[in-house]
Amino acid sequence: MKIAIGSDHGGFELKKSLVAKLSSLGHEVSDLGCDSDTSVDYPDFADQVCAQVLEGKAQSGILVCGTGIGMSMVANRHRGIRAALCHNEYSARLSREHNDANILCLGDRVLGKGLAASIVDAWLRSSFAGGRHQRRIDKFSR
Ligand code: RB5
């Protein structure tokens, strides 16, 4: 799968480990930065990942900051982006099945690397269930 990923400095370490993991699993990962733990502004990276997803250059996006909150706020301002901030596998799976989330947001300061990888795995393995959920999505996608 083509996956666009981005972080700010607060999410840099987790992003690095996710890029390595996803690449080793055979995913085509587009790492849009940041490239160090030097302080940067999370909206700049959220916007880039959202653009890749909206332009169809990536099927899914992953955004990491300290808490995941700032990234999810920015991403959800983009029409057509449905970003889910998840702290466990159950929410990650349901964000796909019910909400058709196209961006997963994670908090590096909230999650351990093992749990984060497991959340990403659950999210990527899940797919949209459609039906009544599509009707609900349509109501906030106009
Ligand atoms: C950066 O210190 C921090 O505010 C950022 O990574 C994120 O947690 C914002 O929501």
PDB file of C-alpha atoms and ligand atoms in Angstrom:
ATOM      1  CA  MET A   1       0.000   0.000   0.000  1.00  0.00           C
ATOM      2  CA  LYS A   2       1.147   3.576  -0.664  1.00  0.00           C
ATOM      3  CA  ILE A   3       1.305   5.357   2.678  1.00  0.00           C
ATOM      4  CA  ALA A   4       2.226   9.000   3.282  1.00  0.00           C
ATOM      5  CA  ILE A   5       3.626   9.712   6.730  1.00  0.00           C
ATOM      6  CA  GLY A   6       4.602  12.902   8.527  1.00  0.00           C
ATOM      7  CA  SER A   7       5.431  14.149  11.992  1.00  0.00           C
ATOM      8  CA  ASP A   8       6.642  17.140  13.920  1.00  0.00           C
ATOM      9  CA  HIS A   9       9.589  16.968  16.329  1.00  0.00           C
ATOM     10  CA  GLY A  10       7.329  15.479  19.024  1.00  0.00           C
ATOM     11  CA  GLY A  11       6.527  12.553  16.766  1.00  0.00           C
ATOM     12  CA  PHE A  12       9.847  12.191  15.008  1.00  0.00           C
ATOM     13  CA  GLU A  13      11.131   9.116  16.874  1.00  0.00           C
ATOM     14  CA  LEU A  14       7.894   7.172  16.505  1.00  0.00           C
ATOM     15  CA  LYS A  15       7.632   8.135  12.842  1.00  0.00           C
ATOM     16  CA  LYS A  16      11.153   6.835  12.259  1.00  0.00           C
ATOM     17  CA  SER A  17      10.300   3.457  13.765  1.00  0.00           C
ATOM     18  CA  LEU A  18       7.017   3.256  11.809  1.00  0.00           C
ATOM     19  CA  VAL A  19       8.728   4.092   8.512  1.00  0.00           C
ATOM     20  CA  ALA A  20      11.206   1.249   9.109  1.00  0.00           C
ATOM     21  CA  LYS A  21       8.469  -1.183  10.098  1.00  0.00           C
ATOM     22  CA  LEU A  22       6.097  -0.331   7.241  1.00  0.00           C
ATOM     23  CA  SER A  23       8.903  -0.434   4.667  1.00  0.00           C
ATOM     24  CA  SER A  24      10.033  -3.852   5.933  1.00  0.00           C
ATOM     25  CA  LEU A  25       6.463  -5.087   5.445  1.00  0.00           C
ATOM     26  CA  GLY A  26       6.610  -4.048   1.790  1.00  0.00           C
ATOM     27  CA  HIS A  27       4.560  -0.857   1.934  1.00  0.00           C
ATOM     28  CA  GLU A  28       5.560   2.052  -0.277  1.00  0.00           C
ATOM     29  CA  VAL A  29       6.179   4.741   2.311  1.00  0.00           C
ATOM     30  CA  SER A  30       6.440   8.411   1.425  1.00  0.00           C
ATOM     31  CA  ASP A  31       8.123  10.130   4.398  1.00  0.00           C
ATOM     32  CA  LEU A  32       7.297  13.828   4.227  1.00  0.00           C
ATOM     33  CA  GLY A  33       9.317  14.819   7.298  1.00  0.00           C
ATOM     34  CA  CYS A  34      10.232  16.230   9.654  1.00  0.00           C
ATOM     35  CA  ASP A  35      13.789  14.954   9.565  1.00  0.00           C
ATOM     36  CA  SER A  36      15.070  15.583  13.098  1.00  0.00           C
ATOM     37  CA  ASP A  37      13.911  16.453  16.602  1.00  0.00           C
ATOM     38  CA  THR A  38      14.471  20.173  15.954  1.00  0.00           C
ATOM     39  CA  SER A  39      11.311  22.108  16.766  1.00  0.00           C
ATOM     40  CA  VAL A  40       8.932  22.559  13.813  1.00  0.00           C
ATOM     41  CA  ASP A  41       5.225  23.327  13.358  1.00  0.00           C
ATOM     42  CA  TYR A  42       2.904  20.325  13.005  1.00  0.00           C
ATOM     43  CA  PRO A  43       0.426  21.996  10.558  1.00  0.00           C
ATOM     44  CA  ASP A  44       3.133  22.135   7.880  1.00  0.00           C
ATOM     45  CA  PHE A  45       3.498  18.357   7.903  1.00  0.00           C
ATOM     46  CA  ALA A  46      -0.185  17.563   8.349  1.00  0.00           C
ATOM     47  CA  ASP A  47      -0.988  19.643   5.264  1.00  0.00           C
ATOM     48  CA  GLN A  48       1.571  17.766   3.148  1.00  0.00           C
ATOM     49  CA  VAL A  49       0.277  14.327   4.124  1.00  0.00           C
ATOM     50  CA  CYS A  50      -3.343  15.398   3.562  1.00  0.00           C
ATOM     51  CA  ALA A  51      -2.433  16.689   0.094  1.00  0.00           C
ATOM     52  CA  GLN A  52      -0.870  13.349  -0.870  1.00  0.00           C
ATOM     53  CA  VAL A  53      -4.003  11.486   0.224  1.00  0.00           C
ATOM     54  CA  LEU A  54      -6.403  13.930  -1.439  1.00  0.00           C
ATOM     55  CA  GLU A  55      -4.410  13.854  -4.692  1.00  0.00           C
ATOM     56  CA  GLY A  56      -4.434  10.045  -4.687  1.00  0.00           C
ATOM     57  CA  LYS A  57      -0.648   9.826  -4.398  1.00  0.00           C
ATOM     58  CA  ALA A  58      -1.141   7.803  -1.205  1.00  0.00           C
ATOM     59  CA  GLN A  59      -4.021   5.564  -0.240  1.00  0.00           C
ATOM     60  CA  SER A  60      -3.610   6.272   3.459  1.00  0.00           C
ATOM     61  CA  GLY A  61      -1.782   8.726   5.674  1.00  0.00           C
ATOM     62  CA  ILE A  62      -0.220   8.569   9.116  1.00  0.00           C
ATOM     63  CA  LEU A  63       0.501  11.668  11.214  1.00  0.00           C
ATOM     64  CA  VAL A  64       2.452  11.679  14.452  1.00  0.00           C
ATOM     65  CA  CYS A  65       2.980  14.503  16.932  1.00  0.00           C
ATOM     66  CA  GLY A  66       3.467  14.544  20.694  1.00  0.00           C
ATOM     67  CA  THR A  67      -0.164  13.773  21.450  1.00  0.00           C
ATOM     68  CA  GLY A  68      -1.651  13.292  17.980  1.00  0.00           C
ATOM     69  CA  ILE A  69      -4.167  16.028  18.828  1.00  0.00           C
ATOM     70  CA  GLY A  70      -2.718  18.909  16.825  1.00  0.00           C
ATOM     71  CA  MET A  71      -2.228  16.708  13.781  1.00  0.00           C
ATOM     72  CA  SER A  72      -5.817  15.456  13.929  1.00  0.00           C
ATOM     73  CA  MET A  73      -7.188  18.993  14.296  1.00  0.00           C
ATOM     74  CA  VAL A  74      -5.304  20.200  11.235  1.00  0.00           C
ATOM     75  CA  ALA A  75      -6.049  17.122   9.109  1.00  0.00           C
ATOM     76  CA  ASN A  76      -9.783  17.283   9.769  1.00  0.00           C
ATOM     77  CA  ARG A  77      -9.955  20.822   8.417  1.00  0.00           C
ATOM     78  CA  HIS A  78      -9.238  19.413   4.951  1.00  0.00           C
ATOM     79  CA  ARG A  79     -12.429  18.519   3.073  1.00  0.00           C
ATOM     80  CA  GLY A  80     -12.254  14.849   2.157  1.00  0.00           C
ATOM     81  CA  ILE A  81      -9.916  13.929   4.987  1.00  0.00           C
ATOM     82  CA  ARG A  82     -11.272  11.794   7.798  1.00  0.00           C
ATOM     83  CA  ALA A  83      -8.516  11.666  10.408  1.00  0.00           C
ATOM     84  CA  ALA A  84      -8.787   9.442  13.471  1.00  0.00           C
ATOM     85  CA  LEU A  85      -6.711   9.910  16.613  1.00  0.00           C
ATOM     86  CA  CYS A  86      -6.383   6.422  18.074  1.00  0.00           C
ATOM     87  CA  HIS A  87      -4.868   5.120  21.287  1.00  0.00           C
ATOM     88  CA  ASN A  88      -5.794   1.465  20.886  1.00  0.00           C
ATOM     89  CA  GLU A  89      -6.377  -1.194  18.221  1.00  0.00           C
ATOM     90  CA  TYR A  90     -10.160  -1.288  18.723  1.00  0.00           C
ATOM     91  CA  SER A  91     -10.567   2.412  17.892  1.00  0.00           C
ATOM     92  CA  ALA A  92      -8.205   2.012  14.956  1.00  0.00           C
ATOM     93  CA  ARG A  93     -10.247  -0.855  13.492  1.00  0.00           C
ATOM     94  CA  LEU A  94     -13.569   0.927  14.008  1.00  0.00           C
ATOM     95  CA  SER A  95     -12.211   4.161  12.543  1.00  0.00           C
ATOM     96  CA  ARG A  96     -11.799   2.252   9.285  1.00  0.00           C
ATOM     97  CA  GLU A  97     -14.907   0.068   9.412  1.00  0.00           C
ATOM     98  CA  HIS A  98     -17.361   2.787  10.506  1.00  0.00           C
ATOM     99  CA  ASN A  99     -15.694   6.100   9.661  1.00  0.00           C
ATOM    100  CA  ASP A 100     -13.609   5.199   6.622  1.00  0.00           C
ATOM    101  CA  ALA A 101     -10.672   7.065   8.162  1.00  0.00           C
ATOM    102  CA  ASN A 102      -8.040   7.874   5.569  1.00  0.00           C
ATOM    103  CA  ILE A 103      -5.529   9.320   8.044  1.00  0.00           C
ATOM    104  CA  LEU A 104      -4.398   7.774  11.330  1.00  0.00           C
ATOM    105  CA  CYS A 105      -3.053  10.139  13.994  1.00  0.00           C
ATOM    106  CA  LEU A 106      -0.815   8.941  16.807  1.00  0.00           C
ATOM    107  CA  GLY A 107       0.817  10.494  19.865  1.00  0.00           C
ATOM    108  CA  ASP A 108       4.473   9.662  20.391  1.00  0.00           C
ATOM    109  CA  ARG A 109       4.337  10.931  23.987  1.00  0.00           C
ATOM    110  CA  VAL A 110       1.241   8.836  24.678  1.00  0.00           C
ATOM    111  CA  LEU A 111       2.044   5.479  23.093  1.00  0.00           C
ATOM    112  CA  GLY A 112       4.909   3.034  23.326  1.00  0.00           C
ATOM    113  CA  LYS A 113       6.440   1.957  20.028  1.00  0.00           C
ATOM    114  CA  GLY A 114       5.026  -1.572  20.309  1.00  0.00           C
ATOM    115  CA  LEU A 115       1.462  -0.405  20.901  1.00  0.00           C
ATOM    116  CA  ALA A 116       1.744   2.186  18.142  1.00  0.00           C
ATOM    117  CA  ALA A 117       2.905  -0.486  15.670  1.00  0.00           C
ATOM    118  CA  SER A 118       0.030  -2.725  16.712  1.00  0.00           C
ATOM    119  CA  ILE A 119      -2.459   0.149  16.221  1.00  0.00           C
ATOM    120  CA  VAL A 120      -1.062   0.832  12.751  1.00  0.00           C
ATOM    121  CA  ASP A 121      -1.295  -2.867  11.909  1.00  0.00           C
ATOM    122  CA  ALA A 122      -4.953  -3.056  13.041  1.00  0.00           C
ATOM    123  CA  TRP A 123      -5.761   0.094  11.078  1.00  0.00           C
ATOM    124  CA  LEU A 124      -4.151  -1.068   7.834  1.00  0.00           C
ATOM    125  CA  ARG A 125      -5.786  -4.495   8.035  1.00  0.00           C
ATOM    126  CA  SER A 126      -9.295  -3.047   8.431  1.00  0.00           C
ATOM    127  CA  SER A 127     -11.558  -1.774   5.700  1.00  0.00           C
ATOM    128  CA  PHE A 128     -14.710   0.296   5.387  1.00  0.00           C
ATOM    129  CA  ALA A 129     -17.957  -1.578   5.988  1.00  0.00           C
ATOM    130  CA  GLY A 130     -20.094   0.804   3.878  1.00  0.00           C
ATOM    131  CA  GLY A 131     -23.901   0.585   4.171  1.00  0.00           C
ATOM    132  CA  ARG A 132     -25.365   2.780   6.924  1.00  0.00           C
ATOM    133  CA  HIS A 133     -21.907   4.142   7.652  1.00  0.00           C
ATOM    134  CA  GLN A 134     -21.672   5.649   4.176  1.00  0.00           C
ATOM    135  CA  ARG A 135     -24.937   7.506   4.751  1.00  0.00           C
ATOM    136  CA  ARG A 136     -23.509   9.040   7.924  1.00  0.00           C
ATOM    137  CA  ILE A 137     -20.269  10.021   6.248  1.00  0.00           C
ATOM    138  CA  ASP A 138     -22.210  11.611   3.401  1.00  0.00           C
ATOM    139  CA  LYS A 139     -23.941  13.847   5.955  1.00  0.00           C
ATOM    140  CA  PHE A 140     -20.699  15.556   6.935  1.00  0.00           C
ATOM    141  CA  SER A 141     -18.957  15.416   3.573  1.00  0.00           C
ATOM    142  CA  ARG A 142     -21.020  17.963   1.660  1.00  0.00           C
TER     143      ARG A 142
HETATM  144  C1  RB5 B   1       4.965  19.923  20.358  1.00  0.00           C
HETATM  145  O1  RB5 B   1       5.557  20.287  21.565  1.00  0.00           O
HETATM  146  C2  RB5 B   1       3.535  19.443  20.598  1.00  0.00           C
HETATM  147  O2  RB5 B   1       2.728  20.501  20.952  1.00  0.00           O
HETATM  148  C3  RB5 B   1       3.022  18.738  19.368  1.00  0.00           C
HETATM  149  O3  RB5 B   1       3.851  17.672  19.044  1.00  0.00           O
HETATM  150  C4  RB5 B   1       1.633  18.130  19.476  1.00  0.00           C
HETATM  151  O4  RB5 B   1       1.520  17.321  20.604  1.00  0.00           O
HETATM  152  C5  RB5 B   1       0.513  19.059  19.314  1.00  0.00           C
HETATM  153  O5  RB5 B   1      -0.656  18.670  19.333  1.00  0.00           O
END
